[in-house]
CSV table of C-alpha atoms in Angstrom, one decimal:
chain,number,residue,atom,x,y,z
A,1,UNK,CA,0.0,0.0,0.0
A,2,UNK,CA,1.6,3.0,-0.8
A,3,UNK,CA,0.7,6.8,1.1
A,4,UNK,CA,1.6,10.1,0.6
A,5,UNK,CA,1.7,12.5,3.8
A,6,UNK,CA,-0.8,15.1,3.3
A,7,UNK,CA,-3.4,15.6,6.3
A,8,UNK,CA,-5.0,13.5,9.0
A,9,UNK,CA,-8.0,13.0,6.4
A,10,UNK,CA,-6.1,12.0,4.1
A,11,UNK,CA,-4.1,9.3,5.6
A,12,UNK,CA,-6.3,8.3,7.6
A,13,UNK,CA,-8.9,7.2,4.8
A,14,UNK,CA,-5.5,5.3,3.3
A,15,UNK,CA,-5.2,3.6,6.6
A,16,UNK,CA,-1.7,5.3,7.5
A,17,UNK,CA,0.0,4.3,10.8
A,18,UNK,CA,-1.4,6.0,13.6
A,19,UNK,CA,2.3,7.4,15.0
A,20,UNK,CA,2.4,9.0,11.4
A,21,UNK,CA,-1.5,10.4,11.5
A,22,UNK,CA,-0.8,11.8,14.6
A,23,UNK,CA,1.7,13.7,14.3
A,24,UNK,CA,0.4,16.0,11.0
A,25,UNK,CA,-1.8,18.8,11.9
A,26,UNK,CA,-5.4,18.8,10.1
A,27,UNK,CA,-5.8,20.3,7.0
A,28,UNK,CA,-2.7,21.1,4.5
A,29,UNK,CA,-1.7,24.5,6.3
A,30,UNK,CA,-0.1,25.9,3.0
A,31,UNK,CA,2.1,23.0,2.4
A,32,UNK,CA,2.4,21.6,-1.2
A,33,UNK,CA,3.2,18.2,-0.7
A,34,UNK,CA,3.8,15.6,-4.2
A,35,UNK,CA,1.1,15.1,-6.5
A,36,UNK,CA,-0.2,11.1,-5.7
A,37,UNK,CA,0.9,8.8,-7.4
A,38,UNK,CA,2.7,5.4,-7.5
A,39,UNK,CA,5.9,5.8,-5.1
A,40,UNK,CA,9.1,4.3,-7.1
A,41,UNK,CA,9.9,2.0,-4.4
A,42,UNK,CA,12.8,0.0,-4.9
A,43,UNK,CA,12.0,-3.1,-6.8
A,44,UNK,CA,14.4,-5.2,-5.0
A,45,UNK,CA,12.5,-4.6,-1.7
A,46,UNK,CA,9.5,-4.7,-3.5
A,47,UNK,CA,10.5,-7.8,-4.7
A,48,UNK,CA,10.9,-9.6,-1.2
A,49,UNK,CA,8.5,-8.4,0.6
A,50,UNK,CA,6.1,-10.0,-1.6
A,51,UNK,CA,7.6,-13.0,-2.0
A,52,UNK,CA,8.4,-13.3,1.5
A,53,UNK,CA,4.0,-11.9,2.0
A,54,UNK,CA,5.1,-9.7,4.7
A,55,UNK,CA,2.0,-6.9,4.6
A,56,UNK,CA,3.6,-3.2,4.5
A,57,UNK,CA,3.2,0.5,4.1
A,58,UNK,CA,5.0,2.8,2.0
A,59,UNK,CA,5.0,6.5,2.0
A,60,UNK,CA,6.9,9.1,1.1
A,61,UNK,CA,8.7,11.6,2.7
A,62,UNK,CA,10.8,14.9,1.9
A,63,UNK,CA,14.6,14.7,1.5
A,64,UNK,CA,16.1,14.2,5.3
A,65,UNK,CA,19.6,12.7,6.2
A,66,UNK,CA,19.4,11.8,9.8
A,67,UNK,CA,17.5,9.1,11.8
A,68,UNK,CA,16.0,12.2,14.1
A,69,UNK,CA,15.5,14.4,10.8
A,70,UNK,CA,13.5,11.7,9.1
A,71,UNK,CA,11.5,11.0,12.2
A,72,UNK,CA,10.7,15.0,12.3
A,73,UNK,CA,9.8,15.8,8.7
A,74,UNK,CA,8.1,12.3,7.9
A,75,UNK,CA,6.0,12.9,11.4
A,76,UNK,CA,6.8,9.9,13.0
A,77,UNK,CA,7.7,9.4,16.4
A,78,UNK,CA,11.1,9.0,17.5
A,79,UNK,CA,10.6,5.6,19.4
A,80,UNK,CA,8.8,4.1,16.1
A,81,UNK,CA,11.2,5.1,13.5
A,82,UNK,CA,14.1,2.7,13.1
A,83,UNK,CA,17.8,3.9,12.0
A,84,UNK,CA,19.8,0.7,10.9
A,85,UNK,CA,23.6,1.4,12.1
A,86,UNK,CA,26.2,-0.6,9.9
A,87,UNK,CA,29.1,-2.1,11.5
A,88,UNK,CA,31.9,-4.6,10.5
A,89,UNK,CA,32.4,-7.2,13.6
A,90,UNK,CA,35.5,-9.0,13.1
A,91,UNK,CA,35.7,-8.4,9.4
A,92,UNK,CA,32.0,-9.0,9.1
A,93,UNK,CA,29.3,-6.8,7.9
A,94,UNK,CA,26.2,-6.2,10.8
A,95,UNK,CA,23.3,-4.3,10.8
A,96,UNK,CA,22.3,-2.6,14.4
A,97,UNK,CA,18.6,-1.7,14.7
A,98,UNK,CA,17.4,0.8,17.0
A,99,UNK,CA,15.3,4.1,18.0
A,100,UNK,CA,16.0,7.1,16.1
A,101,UNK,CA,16.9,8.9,19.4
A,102,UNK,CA,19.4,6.2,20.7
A,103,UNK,CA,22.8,5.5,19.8
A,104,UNK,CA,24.7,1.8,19.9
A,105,UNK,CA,26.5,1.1,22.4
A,106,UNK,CA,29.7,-0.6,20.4
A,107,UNK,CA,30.9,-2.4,23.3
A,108,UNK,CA,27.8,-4.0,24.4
A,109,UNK,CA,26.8,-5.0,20.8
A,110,UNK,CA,30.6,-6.5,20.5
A,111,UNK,CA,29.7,-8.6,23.4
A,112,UNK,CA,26.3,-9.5,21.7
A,113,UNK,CA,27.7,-10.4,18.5
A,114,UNK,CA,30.4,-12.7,20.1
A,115,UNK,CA,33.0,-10.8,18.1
A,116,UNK,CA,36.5,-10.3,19.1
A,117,UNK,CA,36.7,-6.4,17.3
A,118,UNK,CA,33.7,-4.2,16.2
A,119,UNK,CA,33.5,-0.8,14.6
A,120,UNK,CA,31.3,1.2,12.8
A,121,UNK,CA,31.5,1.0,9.2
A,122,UNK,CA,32.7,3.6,6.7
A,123,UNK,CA,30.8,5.6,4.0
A,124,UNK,CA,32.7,3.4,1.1
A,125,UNK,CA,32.2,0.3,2.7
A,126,UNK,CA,28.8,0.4,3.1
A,127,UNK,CA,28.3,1.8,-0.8
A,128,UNK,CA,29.8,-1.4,-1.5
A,129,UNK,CA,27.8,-3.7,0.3
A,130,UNK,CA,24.6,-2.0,-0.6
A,131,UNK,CA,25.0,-0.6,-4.1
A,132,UNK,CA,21.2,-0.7,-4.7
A,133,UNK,CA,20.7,1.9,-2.1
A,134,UNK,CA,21.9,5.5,-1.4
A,135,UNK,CA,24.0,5.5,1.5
A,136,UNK,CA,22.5,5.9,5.0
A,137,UNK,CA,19.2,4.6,4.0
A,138,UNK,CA,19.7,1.0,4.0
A,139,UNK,CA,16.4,-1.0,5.0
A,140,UNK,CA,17.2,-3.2,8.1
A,141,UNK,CA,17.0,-6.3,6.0
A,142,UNK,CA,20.6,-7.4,6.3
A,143,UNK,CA,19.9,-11.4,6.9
A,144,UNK,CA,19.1,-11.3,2.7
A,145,UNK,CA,22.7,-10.5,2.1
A,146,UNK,CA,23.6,-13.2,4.7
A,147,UNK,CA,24.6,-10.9,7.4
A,148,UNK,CA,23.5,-10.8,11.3
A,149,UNK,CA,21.0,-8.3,12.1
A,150,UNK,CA,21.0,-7.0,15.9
A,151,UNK,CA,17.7,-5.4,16.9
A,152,UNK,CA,17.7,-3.3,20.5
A,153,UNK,CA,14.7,-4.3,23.0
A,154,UNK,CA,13.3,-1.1,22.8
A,155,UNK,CA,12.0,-1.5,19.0
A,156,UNK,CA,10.6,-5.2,19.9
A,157,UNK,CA,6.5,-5.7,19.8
A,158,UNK,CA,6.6,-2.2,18.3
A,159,UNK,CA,3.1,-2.2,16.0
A,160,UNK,CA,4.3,0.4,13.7
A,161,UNK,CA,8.0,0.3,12.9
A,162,UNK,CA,9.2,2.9,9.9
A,163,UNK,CA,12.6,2.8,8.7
A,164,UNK,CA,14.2,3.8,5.2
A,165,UNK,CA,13.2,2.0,2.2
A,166,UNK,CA,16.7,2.5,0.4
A,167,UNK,CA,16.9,5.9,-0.5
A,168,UNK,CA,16.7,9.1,1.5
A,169,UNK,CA,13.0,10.1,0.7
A,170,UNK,CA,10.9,7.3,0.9
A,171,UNK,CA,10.2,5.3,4.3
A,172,UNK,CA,8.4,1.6,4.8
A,173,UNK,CA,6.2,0.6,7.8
A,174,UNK,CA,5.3,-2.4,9.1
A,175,UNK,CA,4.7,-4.4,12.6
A,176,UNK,CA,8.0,-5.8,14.3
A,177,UNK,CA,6.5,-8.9,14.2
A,178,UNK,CA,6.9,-8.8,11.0
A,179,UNK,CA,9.9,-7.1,10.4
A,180,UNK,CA,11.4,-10.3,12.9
A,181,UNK,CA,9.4,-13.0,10.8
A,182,UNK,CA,12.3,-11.0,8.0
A,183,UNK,CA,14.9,-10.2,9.7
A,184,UNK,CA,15.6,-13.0,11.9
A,185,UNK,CA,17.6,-10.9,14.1
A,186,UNK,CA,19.5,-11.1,17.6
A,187,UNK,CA,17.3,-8.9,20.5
A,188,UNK,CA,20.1,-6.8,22.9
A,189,UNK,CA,19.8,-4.1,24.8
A,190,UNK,CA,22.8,-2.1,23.0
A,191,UNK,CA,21.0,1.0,22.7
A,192,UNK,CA,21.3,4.0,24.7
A,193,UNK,CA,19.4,7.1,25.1
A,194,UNK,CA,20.8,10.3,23.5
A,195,UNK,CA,22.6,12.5,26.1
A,196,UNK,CA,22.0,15.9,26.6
A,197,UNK,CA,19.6,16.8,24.0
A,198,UNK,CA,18.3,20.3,24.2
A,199,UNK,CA,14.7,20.6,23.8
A,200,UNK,CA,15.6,24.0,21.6
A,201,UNK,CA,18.3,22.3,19.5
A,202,UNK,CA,16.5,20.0,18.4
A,203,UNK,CA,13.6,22.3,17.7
A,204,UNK,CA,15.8,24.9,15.7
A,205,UNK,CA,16.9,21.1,13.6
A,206,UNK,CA,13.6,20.4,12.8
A,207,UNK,CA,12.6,24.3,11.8
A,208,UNK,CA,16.1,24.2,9.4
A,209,UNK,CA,14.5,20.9,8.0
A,210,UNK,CA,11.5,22.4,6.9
A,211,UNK,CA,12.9,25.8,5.8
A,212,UNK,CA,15.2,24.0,3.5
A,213,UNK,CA,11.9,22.6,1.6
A,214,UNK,CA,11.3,26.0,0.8
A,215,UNK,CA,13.8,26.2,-2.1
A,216,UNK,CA,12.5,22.8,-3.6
A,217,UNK,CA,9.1,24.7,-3.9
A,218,UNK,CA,7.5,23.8,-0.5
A,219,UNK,CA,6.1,26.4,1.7
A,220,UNK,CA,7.3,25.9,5.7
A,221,UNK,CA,5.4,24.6,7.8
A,222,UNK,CA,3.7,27.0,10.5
């Protein structure tokens, strides 16, 4: 099913997740958002998530390059959306799977992972392990390229769990059951809260997000 984020009427009648519906304010409030249409999900995920009949949600989202700034400008909470963390356990590719406003804790997911040396992966290396996506959007679905996926206790039973579908504008939702029945992956408790976030940073953040849609022909959100 694919949804574009317009208003509460709107999704709601397309049976949009409820931690996306309610977090957009009723009516459109001057903001153009993309003609509807089909959303040019990747066919590779396409691909496997029919064949593997996992039910889903795809919407789409304006341009945004952090787990926190995707969360703000897609609507979706911060505990629902998922950021997929790459990192290369003794000379091994793993995904880490966890709240936008958490980090990994490398040491503990070492000790998870049974793995003598873990670090976070670069920029290159993970263009090369996932050329069909742009960088930093990779979907957690790591256990089809054979890897280990680690998933943090916080993001398990979660009924609506949003993370990137591939590239940097378009998002996926679906229940963590599901996502597991996927995934397959290893539950740790490897993420940790975010420490000293100001409330006004991160406010200022999410105004800069929506300012810069301004110049791509989007009015800012009041």
């Amino acid at each position: 099913m694919v949804v574009f984020i317009r208003d509460q009427k709107n999704l709601a009648a397309c049976g949009a997740p409820r931690c996306i519906r309610e977090h957009i304010p009723d009516g459109n409030r001057k903001t153009r958002w993309p003609k509807e249409g089909v959303v040019p999900l990747l066919s590779s995920i396409v691909e496997l998530l029919r064949r593997e009949r996992i039910p889903y949600t795809c919407f789409r989202h304006v341009p945004a390059y952090t787990a926190l700034e995707e969360a703000a400008v897609s609507h979706t909470l911060e505990r629902c959306w998922a950021k997929v963390v790459i990192c290369i356990a003794d000379d091994q590719p793993v995904q880490a799977v966890l709240q936008a406003d958490h980090i990994a804790d490398l040491e503990e997911l070492r000790r998870l992972a049974n793995a003598d040396v873990l670090r976070l992966a670069c920029e290159d290396e993970i263009a090369v392990l996932y050329p069909d996506y742009e960088v930093g959007a990779m979907p957690p679905f790591g256990a089809v390229y054979g890897q280990r996926v680690f998933v943090d206790r916080c993001l398990v039973g979660e009924p609506e769990m949003v993370f990137n579908a591939g590239t940097h504008t378009e998002a996926i939702c679906m229940h963590y059951g599901d996502f597991a029945e996927l995934a397959k992956p290893v539950v740790g408790a490897f993420g940790r809260p975010l420490a000293h976030r100001d409330p006004a940073t991160h406010a200022r953040r999410r105004r800069t997000s929506l300012r810069v849609l301004s110049t791509n022909g989007m009015d800012e959100v009041s």
